[in-house]
PDB file of C-alpha atoms in Angstrom:
ATOM      1  CA  MET Q   1     -14.586  -3.449   9.440  1.00 97.00           C
ATOM      2  CA  THR Q   2     -12.021  -0.704   8.809  1.00 98.00           C
ATOM      3  CA  TYR Q   3      -8.495  -0.767   7.410  1.00 98.00           C
ATOM      4  CA  HIS Q   4      -6.035   1.323   9.428  1.00 98.00           C
ATOM      5  CA  LEU Q   5      -2.671   2.188   7.820  1.00 98.00           C
ATOM      6  CA  ALA Q   6       0.600   2.875   9.645  1.00 98.00           C
ATOM      7  CA  GLY Q   7       3.662   3.789   7.638  1.00 98.00           C
ATOM      8  CA  ASP Q   8       5.944   6.308   5.969  1.00 98.00           C
ATOM      9  CA  SER Q   9       5.674   8.572   2.929  1.00 97.00           C
ATOM     10  CA  THR Q  10       5.344   5.693   0.460  1.00 98.00           C
ATOM     11  CA  VAL Q  11       2.016   4.956   2.194  1.00 98.00           C
ATOM     12  CA  ALA Q  12       0.990   8.444   3.303  1.00 98.00           C
ATOM     13  CA  PRO Q  13      -1.476  10.840   1.678  1.00 95.00           C
ATOM     14  CA  MET Q  14       0.227  13.781   0.015  1.00 91.00           C
ATOM     15  CA  THR Q  15      -0.942  17.361   0.068  1.00 88.00           C
ATOM     16  CA  ALA Q  16      -2.654  18.902  -2.949  1.00 86.00           C
ATOM     17  CA  ALA Q  17       0.479  20.974  -3.547  1.00 86.00           C
ATOM     18  CA  GLU Q  18       2.545  17.792  -3.963  1.00 89.00           C
ATOM     19  CA  ALA Q  19       0.340  16.313  -6.719  1.00 87.00           C
ATOM     20  CA  PRO Q  20       0.761  14.095  -8.656  1.00 93.00           C
ATOM     21  CA  MET Q  21       3.020  12.482  -6.028  1.00 94.00           C
ATOM     22  CA  ALA Q  22       1.039   9.945  -3.983  1.00 96.00           C
ATOM     23  CA  GLY Q  23       1.430   7.229  -1.372  1.00 98.00           C
ATOM     24  CA  TRP Q  24      -0.263   3.910  -2.091  1.00 98.00           C
ATOM     25  CA  GLY Q  25      -2.380   4.248   1.040  1.00 98.00           C
ATOM     26  CA  GLU Q  26      -4.324   7.190  -0.323  1.00 96.00           C
ATOM     27  CA  CYS Q  27      -5.412   5.052  -3.286  1.00 98.00           C
ATOM     28  CA  LEU Q  28      -6.377   1.931  -1.345  1.00 98.00           C
ATOM     29  CA  ASP Q  29     -10.013   2.940  -0.873  1.00 97.00           C
ATOM     30  CA  GLU Q  30     -10.461   2.698  -4.659  1.00 98.00           C
ATOM     31  CA  PHE Q  31      -9.958  -1.077  -4.467  1.00 98.00           C
ATOM     32  CA  VAL Q  32     -11.506  -2.162  -1.148  1.00 98.00           C
ATOM     33  CA  SER Q  33     -15.096  -2.014   0.025  1.00 96.00           C
ATOM     34  CA  ALA Q  34     -14.327  -1.078   3.655  1.00 98.00           C
ATOM     35  CA  PRO Q  35     -13.308   2.360   4.990  1.00 98.00           C
ATOM     36  CA  VAL Q  36      -9.591   3.211   5.054  1.00 98.00           C
ATOM     37  CA  LEU Q  37      -8.024   5.413   7.749  1.00 98.00           C
ATOM     38  CA  ASN Q  38      -4.512   6.413   6.700  1.00 98.00           C
ATOM     39  CA  HIS Q  39      -2.269   7.554   9.572  1.00 98.00           C
ATOM     40  CA  ALA Q  40       1.024   7.272   7.664  1.00 98.00           C
ATOM     41  CA  PHE Q  41       3.247  10.348   7.410  1.00 97.00           C
ATOM     42  CA  GLY Q  42       6.407  11.371   5.596  1.00 96.00           C
ATOM     43  CA  GLY Q  43       9.702  10.566   7.276  1.00 97.00           C
ATOM     44  CA  ALA Q  44       8.096   8.174   9.739  1.00 98.00           C
ATOM     45  CA  THR Q  45      10.067   5.445  11.475  1.00 98.00           C
ATOM     46  CA  THR Q  46       8.696   2.866  13.861  1.00 98.00           C
ATOM     47  CA  GLU Q  47      10.132   5.017  16.665  1.00 98.00           C
ATOM     48  CA  SER Q  48       8.720   8.365  15.524  1.00 98.00           C
ATOM     49  CA  PHE Q  49       5.327   6.814  14.808  1.00 98.00           C
ATOM     50  CA  LEU Q  50       5.174   5.616  18.408  1.00 98.00           C
ATOM     51  CA  ALA Q  51       6.783   8.677  20.021  1.00 98.00           C
ATOM     52  CA  SER Q  52       4.651  11.205  18.128  1.00 98.00           C
ATOM     53  CA  GLY Q  53       1.460   9.717  19.519  1.00 98.00           C
ATOM     54  CA  THR Q  54       0.253   8.773  16.039  1.00 98.00           C
ATOM     55  CA  TRP Q  55       0.217   5.085  16.938  1.00 98.00           C
ATOM     56  CA  GLY Q  56      -1.878   5.834  20.015  1.00 98.00           C
ATOM     57  CA  GLU Q  57      -4.306   7.856  17.898  1.00 98.00           C
ATOM     58  CA  LEU Q  58      -4.578   4.986  15.437  1.00 98.00           C
ATOM     59  CA  LEU Q  59      -5.292   2.489  18.214  1.00 98.00           C
ATOM     60  CA  THR Q  60      -8.107   4.587  19.667  1.00 98.00           C
ATOM     61  CA  GLY Q  61     -10.045   4.009  16.447  1.00 98.00           C
ATOM     62  CA  VAL Q  62      -9.356   0.290  16.162  1.00 98.00           C
ATOM     63  CA  ALA Q  63     -12.334  -1.957  16.840  1.00 97.00           C
ATOM     64  CA  ASP Q  64     -12.750  -5.706  17.063  1.00 97.00           C
ATOM     65  CA  GLY Q  65     -12.448  -7.248  13.603  1.00 97.00           C
ATOM     66  CA  ASP Q  66     -10.528  -4.354  12.017  1.00 98.00           C
ATOM     67  CA  THR Q  67      -7.265  -4.752  10.103  1.00 98.00           C
ATOM     68  CA  VAL Q  68      -4.106  -2.689  10.716  1.00 98.00           C
ATOM     69  CA  VAL Q  69      -1.607  -2.647   7.838  1.00 98.00           C
ATOM     70  CA  ILE Q  70       1.934  -1.720   8.934  1.00 99.00           C
ATOM     71  CA  GLN Q  71       4.800  -0.720   6.602  1.00 98.00           C
ATOM     72  CA  PHE Q  72       8.030   0.859   7.831  1.00 98.00           C
ATOM     73  CA  GLY Q  73      11.707   0.540   6.950  1.00 98.00           C
ATOM     74  CA  HIS Q  74      12.677   3.277   4.498  1.00 98.00           C
ATOM     75  CA  ASN Q  75      13.622   5.632   7.292  1.00 98.00           C
ATOM     76  CA  ASP Q  76      14.387   3.131  10.059  1.00 98.00           C
ATOM     77  CA  GLN Q  77      17.417   1.963   8.092  1.00 98.00           C
ATOM     78  CA  LYS Q  78      18.845   5.486   8.351  1.00 97.00           C
ATOM     79  CA  GLN Q  79      19.101   5.062  12.140  1.00 98.00           C
ATOM     80  CA  PRO Q  80      20.861   1.693  12.500  1.00 97.00           C
ATOM     81  CA  GLU Q  81      22.079   2.309  16.058  1.00 98.00           C
ATOM     82  CA  LEU Q  82      18.530   2.810  17.383  1.00 98.00           C
ATOM     83  CA  LEU Q  83      16.505   0.921  14.791  1.00 98.00           C
ATOM     84  CA  ALA Q  84      18.654  -2.006  13.684  1.00 98.00           C
ATOM     85  CA  SER Q  85      16.819  -4.523  11.527  1.00 98.00           C
ATOM     86  CA  ARG Q  86      17.056  -7.238  14.197  1.00 98.00           C
ATOM     87  CA  GLY Q  87      16.920  -4.801  17.099  1.00 98.00           C
ATOM     88  CA  GLY Q  88      14.896  -1.641  17.644  1.00 98.00           C
ATOM     89  CA  TYR Q  89      13.051  -1.933  14.341  1.00 98.00           C
ATOM     90  CA  THR Q  90      11.613  -5.402  14.917  1.00 98.00           C
ATOM     91  CA  ASP Q  91      11.134  -4.711  18.635  1.00 98.00           C
ATOM     92  CA  ARG Q  92       8.802  -1.860  17.765  1.00 98.00           C
ATOM     93  CA  LEU Q  93       7.021  -3.811  15.035  1.00 98.00           C
ATOM     94  CA  ARG Q  94       6.488  -6.644  17.524  1.00 98.00           C
ATOM     95  CA  ARG Q  95       4.949  -4.169  19.968  1.00 98.00           C
ATOM     96  CA  MET Q  96       2.606  -2.884  17.259  1.00 98.00           C
ATOM     97  CA  VAL Q  97       1.515  -6.418  16.417  1.00 98.00           C
ATOM     98  CA  ALA Q  98       0.780  -7.137  20.087  1.00 98.00           C
ATOM     99  CA  ASP Q  99      -1.170  -3.883  20.491  1.00 98.00           C
ATOM    100  CA  VAL Q 100      -3.373  -4.687  17.508  1.00 98.00           C
ATOM    101  CA  ARG Q 101      -4.052  -8.224  18.675  1.00 98.00           C
ATOM    102  CA  GLU Q 102      -5.008  -6.988  22.128  1.00 98.00           C
ATOM    103  CA  ARG Q 103      -7.853  -5.119  20.455  1.00 97.00           C
ATOM    104  CA  GLY Q 104      -9.152  -8.207  18.696  1.00 98.00           C
ATOM    105  CA  SER Q 105      -7.923  -6.955  15.338  1.00 98.00           C
ATOM    106  CA  ARG Q 106      -5.739  -8.348  12.579  1.00 98.00           C
ATOM    107  CA  PRO Q 107      -2.194  -6.992  12.074  1.00 98.00           C
ATOM    108  CA  VAL Q 108      -0.728  -7.246   8.576  1.00 98.00           C
ATOM    109  CA  LEU Q 109       2.984  -6.559   8.084  1.00 99.00           C
ATOM    110  CA  CYS Q 110       4.404  -5.225   4.825  1.00 98.00           C
ATOM    111  CA  THR Q 111       7.974  -5.158   3.627  1.00 98.00           C
ATOM    112  CA  SER Q 112       9.064  -1.817   2.188  1.00 98.00           C
ATOM    113  CA  CYS Q 113       8.445  -0.879  -1.421  1.00 98.00           C
ATOM    114  CA  GLU Q 114      11.772  -1.175  -3.217  1.00 98.00           C
ATOM    115  CA  ARG Q 115      13.539   1.875  -4.578  1.00 97.00           C
ATOM    116  CA  ARG Q 116      13.772   1.908  -8.363  1.00 97.00           C
ATOM    117  CA  TRP Q 117      17.523   1.593  -8.841  1.00 95.00           C
ATOM    118  CA  PHE Q 118      18.374  -0.334 -11.994  1.00 96.00           C
ATOM    119  CA  ASP Q 119      21.675  -2.059 -12.718  1.00 94.00           C
ATOM    120  CA  GLY Q 120      21.244  -3.251 -16.270  1.00 94.00           C
ATOM    121  CA  GLU Q 121      17.939  -5.144 -16.389  1.00 94.00           C
ATOM    122  CA  ARG Q 122      17.812  -5.839 -12.652  1.00 97.00           C
ATOM    123  CA  VAL Q 123      16.763  -3.682  -9.705  1.00 98.00           C
ATOM    124  CA  THR Q 124      19.427  -3.338  -7.025  1.00 97.00           C
ATOM    125  CA  PRO Q 125      18.163  -4.223  -3.519  1.00 97.00           C
ATOM    126  CA  THR Q 126      18.454  -1.128  -1.295  1.00 97.00           C
ATOM    127  CA  HIS Q 127      16.893  -2.177   2.019  1.00 98.00           C
ATOM    128  CA  GLY Q 128      19.569  -4.527   3.287  1.00 98.00           C
ATOM    129  CA  ASP Q 129      18.306  -6.951   5.934  1.00 98.00           C
ATOM    130  CA  TYR Q 130      15.130  -5.004   6.748  1.00 98.00           C
ATOM    131  CA  PRO Q 131      12.770  -6.941   4.435  1.00 98.00           C
ATOM    132  CA  ASN Q 132      14.110 -10.269   5.713  1.00 98.00           C
ATOM    133  CA  ALA Q 133      13.671  -9.063   9.288  1.00 98.00           C
ATOM    134  CA  VAL Q 134       9.985  -8.364   8.587  1.00 98.00           C
ATOM    135  CA  ARG Q 135       9.532 -11.711   6.852  1.00 98.00           C
ATOM    136  CA  ASP Q 136      11.103 -13.515   9.801  1.00 98.00           C
ATOM    137  CA  LEU Q 137       9.042 -11.549  12.327  1.00 98.00           C
ATOM    138  CA  ALA Q 138       5.836 -12.395  10.453  1.00 98.00           C
ATOM    139  CA  ALA Q 139       6.782 -16.086  10.511  1.00 98.00           C
ATOM    140  CA  GLU Q 140       7.710 -16.011  14.204  1.00 98.00           C
ATOM    141  CA  GLU Q 141       4.544 -14.215  15.273  1.00 98.00           C
ATOM    142  CA  GLY Q 142       2.170 -15.907  12.828  1.00 98.00           C
ATOM    143  CA  VAL Q 143       1.312 -12.555  11.242  1.00 98.00           C
ATOM    144  CA  ASP Q 144       0.027 -12.131   7.690  1.00 98.00           C
ATOM    145  CA  LEU Q 145       2.590 -10.589   5.349  1.00 98.00           C
ATOM    146  CA  ILE Q 146       2.333  -8.560   2.145  1.00 98.00           C
ATOM    147  CA  ASP Q 147       5.752  -8.614   0.492  1.00 98.00           C
ATOM    148  CA  LEU Q 148       5.914  -5.251  -1.242  1.00 98.00           C
ATOM    149  CA  THR Q 149       9.692  -5.473  -1.658  1.00 98.00           C
ATOM    150  CA  ALA Q 150       9.303  -8.560  -3.827  1.00 98.00           C
ATOM    151  CA  PHE Q 151       6.272  -7.190  -5.681  1.00 98.00           C
ATOM    152  CA  THR Q 152       7.736  -3.787  -6.540  1.00 98.00           C
ATOM    153  CA  THR Q 153      11.055  -5.341  -7.575  1.00 98.00           C
ATOM    154  CA  TRP Q 154       9.190  -7.669  -9.915  1.00 98.00           C
ATOM    155  CA  LEU Q 155       6.970  -4.849 -11.189  1.00 98.00           C
ATOM    156  CA  TYR Q 156       9.855  -2.550 -12.083  1.00 98.00           C
ATOM    157  CA  GLU Q 157      11.861  -5.323 -13.728  1.00 98.00           C
ATOM    158  CA  ASP Q 158       8.841  -6.593 -15.636  1.00 98.00           C
ATOM    159  CA  LEU Q 159       8.116  -3.126 -17.027  1.00 98.00           C
ATOM    160  CA  GLY Q 160      11.773  -2.315 -17.604  1.00 97.00           C
ATOM    161  CA  ASP Q 161      13.821   0.755 -16.789  1.00 96.00           C
ATOM    162  CA  GLU Q 162      12.076   3.270 -19.047  1.00 95.00           C
ATOM    163  CA  ALA Q 163       8.443   2.217 -18.499  1.00 97.00           C
ATOM    164  CA  SER Q 164       8.789   1.762 -14.735  1.00 97.00           C
ATOM    165  CA  ALA Q 165      10.062   5.338 -14.382  1.00 96.00           C
ATOM    166  CA  ARG Q 166       6.557   6.508 -15.265  1.00 96.00           C
ATOM    167  CA  LEU Q 167       5.269   5.017 -11.975  1.00 98.00           C
ATOM    168  CA  LEU Q 168       7.651   7.127  -9.898  1.00 97.00           C
ATOM    169  CA  SER Q 169       8.013  10.863  -9.350  1.00 96.00           C
ATOM    170  CA  HIS Q 170       9.935  11.795 -12.475  1.00 95.00           C
ATOM    171  CA  TYR Q 171       8.736  15.262 -13.462  1.00 96.00           C
ATOM    172  CA  ALA Q 172      10.010  17.412 -16.292  1.00 95.00           C
ATOM    173  CA  PRO Q 173      10.719  21.112 -15.679  1.00 96.00           C
ATOM    174  CA  GLY Q 174       7.424  22.987 -15.644  1.00 93.00           C
ATOM    175  CA  GLU Q 175       5.336  19.822 -15.317  1.00 92.00           C
ATOM    176  CA  THR Q 176       4.334  20.363 -11.694  1.00 91.00           C
ATOM    177  CA  VAL Q 177       3.813  23.344  -9.422  1.00 91.00           C
ATOM    178  CA  ALA Q 178       5.584  21.655  -6.512  1.00 90.00           C
ATOM    179  CA  TRP Q 179       8.795  21.004  -8.481  1.00 92.00           C
ATOM    180  CA  PRO Q 180       8.971  23.696 -11.183  1.00 93.00           C
ATOM    181  CA  GLU Q 181      12.568  22.770 -12.031  1.00 94.00           C
ATOM    182  CA  GLY Q 182      11.680  19.099 -12.369  1.00 95.00           C
ATOM    183  CA  LEU Q 183      12.363  16.073 -10.155  1.00 96.00           C
ATOM    184  CA  VAL Q 184      13.872  12.600 -10.431  1.00 96.00           C
ATOM    185  CA  ASP Q 185      12.715  10.602  -7.393  1.00 95.00           C
ATOM    186  CA  ASP Q 186      12.945   6.809  -7.521  1.00 96.00           C
ATOM    187  CA  THR Q 187      11.342   6.253  -4.102  1.00 97.00           C
ATOM    188  CA  HIS Q 188       8.014   8.088  -4.181  1.00 97.00           C
ATOM    189  CA  PHE Q 189       5.190   7.239  -6.553  1.00 97.00           C
ATOM    190  CA  ARG Q 190       3.116   9.394  -8.802  1.00 96.00           C
ATOM    191  CA  VAL Q 191      -0.614   8.570  -8.732  1.00 96.00           C
ATOM    192  CA  ASP Q 192      -0.391   5.871 -11.424  1.00 96.00           C
ATOM    193  CA  GLY Q 193       2.291   4.023  -9.486  1.00 97.00           C
ATOM    194  CA  ALA Q 194       0.499   4.404  -6.165  1.00 98.00           C
ATOM    195  CA  ARG Q 195      -2.618   2.865  -7.702  1.00 98.00           C
ATOM    196  CA  ARG Q 196      -0.656  -0.142  -8.955  1.00 98.00           C
ATOM    197  CA  ILE Q 197       0.692  -0.810  -5.459  1.00 98.00           C
ATOM    198  CA  ALA Q 198      -2.688  -0.179  -3.828  1.00 98.00           C
ATOM    199  CA  ARG Q 199      -4.392  -2.631  -6.171  1.00 98.00           C
ATOM    200  CA  PHE Q 200      -1.870  -5.318  -5.222  1.00 98.00           C
ATOM    201  CA  VAL Q 201      -2.336  -4.594  -1.507  1.00 98.00           C
ATOM    202  CA  ALA Q 202      -6.116  -4.837  -1.927  1.00 98.00           C
ATOM    203  CA  LYS Q 203      -5.863  -8.181  -3.736  1.00 98.00           C
ATOM    204  CA  SER Q 204      -3.469  -9.433  -1.064  1.00 98.00           C
ATOM    205  CA  LEU Q 205      -5.895  -8.419   1.680  1.00 98.00           C
ATOM    206  CA  ARG Q 206      -8.685 -10.327  -0.063  1.00 97.00           C
ATOM    207  CA  ALA Q 207      -6.453 -13.402  -0.103  1.00 97.00           C
ATOM    208  CA  ILE Q 208      -5.541 -12.941   3.574  1.00 97.00           C
ATOM    209  CA  GLU Q 209      -9.240 -12.679   4.412  1.00 96.00           C
ATOM    210  CA  ARG Q 210      -9.907 -15.836   2.364  1.00 94.00           C
ATOM    211  CA  ARG Q 211     -12.403 -14.022   0.201  1.00 91.00           C
ATOM    212  CA  ASP Q 212     -13.401 -15.183  -3.303  1.00 85.00           C
ATOM    213  CA  GLY Q 213     -13.146 -18.821  -2.235  1.00 84.00           C
ATOM    214  CA  ASP Q 214     -16.894 -19.333  -1.831  1.00 81.00           C
ATOM    215  CA  GLN Q 215     -17.541 -19.655  -5.560  1.00 81.00           C
ATOM    216  CA  PRO Q 216     -17.450 -23.017  -7.358  1.00 85.00           C
ATOM    217  CA  ALA Q 217     -14.265 -23.825  -9.226  1.00 83.00           C
ATOM    218  CA  LYS Q 218     -14.502 -23.116 -12.954  1.00 82.00           C
ATOM    219  CA  GLY Q 219     -11.844 -25.363 -14.400  1.00 75.00           C
ATOM    220  CA  SER Q 220     -11.305 -26.070 -18.054  1.00 66.00           C
ATOM    221  CA  THR Q 221     -13.206 -28.881 -19.710  1.00 62.00           C
ATOM    222  CA  PHE Q 222      -9.830 -30.312 -20.715  1.00 59.00           C
ATOM    223  CA  THR Q 223      -8.266 -32.764 -18.342  1.00 61.00           C
ATOM    224  CA  ALA Q 224      -4.699 -32.317 -17.185  1.00 59.00           C
TER     225      ALA Q 224
END
């Protein structure tokens, strides 16, 4: 079994020159036992992923029993006329789901990782209706869902404004070769943040696959 990843820059592998910026997909193989093929690329929308031929390339490697993890939305929302949340965006996601199922494989939809935009102690939602559109599509099609919008919102709020910034690409002047003047980017992860997301995705995949349920329950000796 192989995990195939389709998505945008929050999933994609970065170049060595962009280190320590990282997409969660490039860290996933640290937490799963199966191979990971990451086809995600920066700036990708559902439309560009299909039109570029990248989706076709991904499908050529998909075998019976594989899993295809799909996360788009960051860039689709910038093209609302073509890729409306309840229009072109979900139409293309629905096509991807059907393509994967035709190959005897499991599609898994993800909502987008939230941007780290604090208002007091709370993170401001930035993806509009797009996460709900994915949740509704997953329910309609009976597709497994990993809700990264909810998870990353919780993660940032749980850590707080200052600590959560260390998961994202906040670089001081001179800290990195790629951004010698420094960078404040609340969308893209540094490696530590990418690993946190990847670990959650890996645990979610284990739950989807119903793994870890073959061991006997180890409840407390105290009765409830």
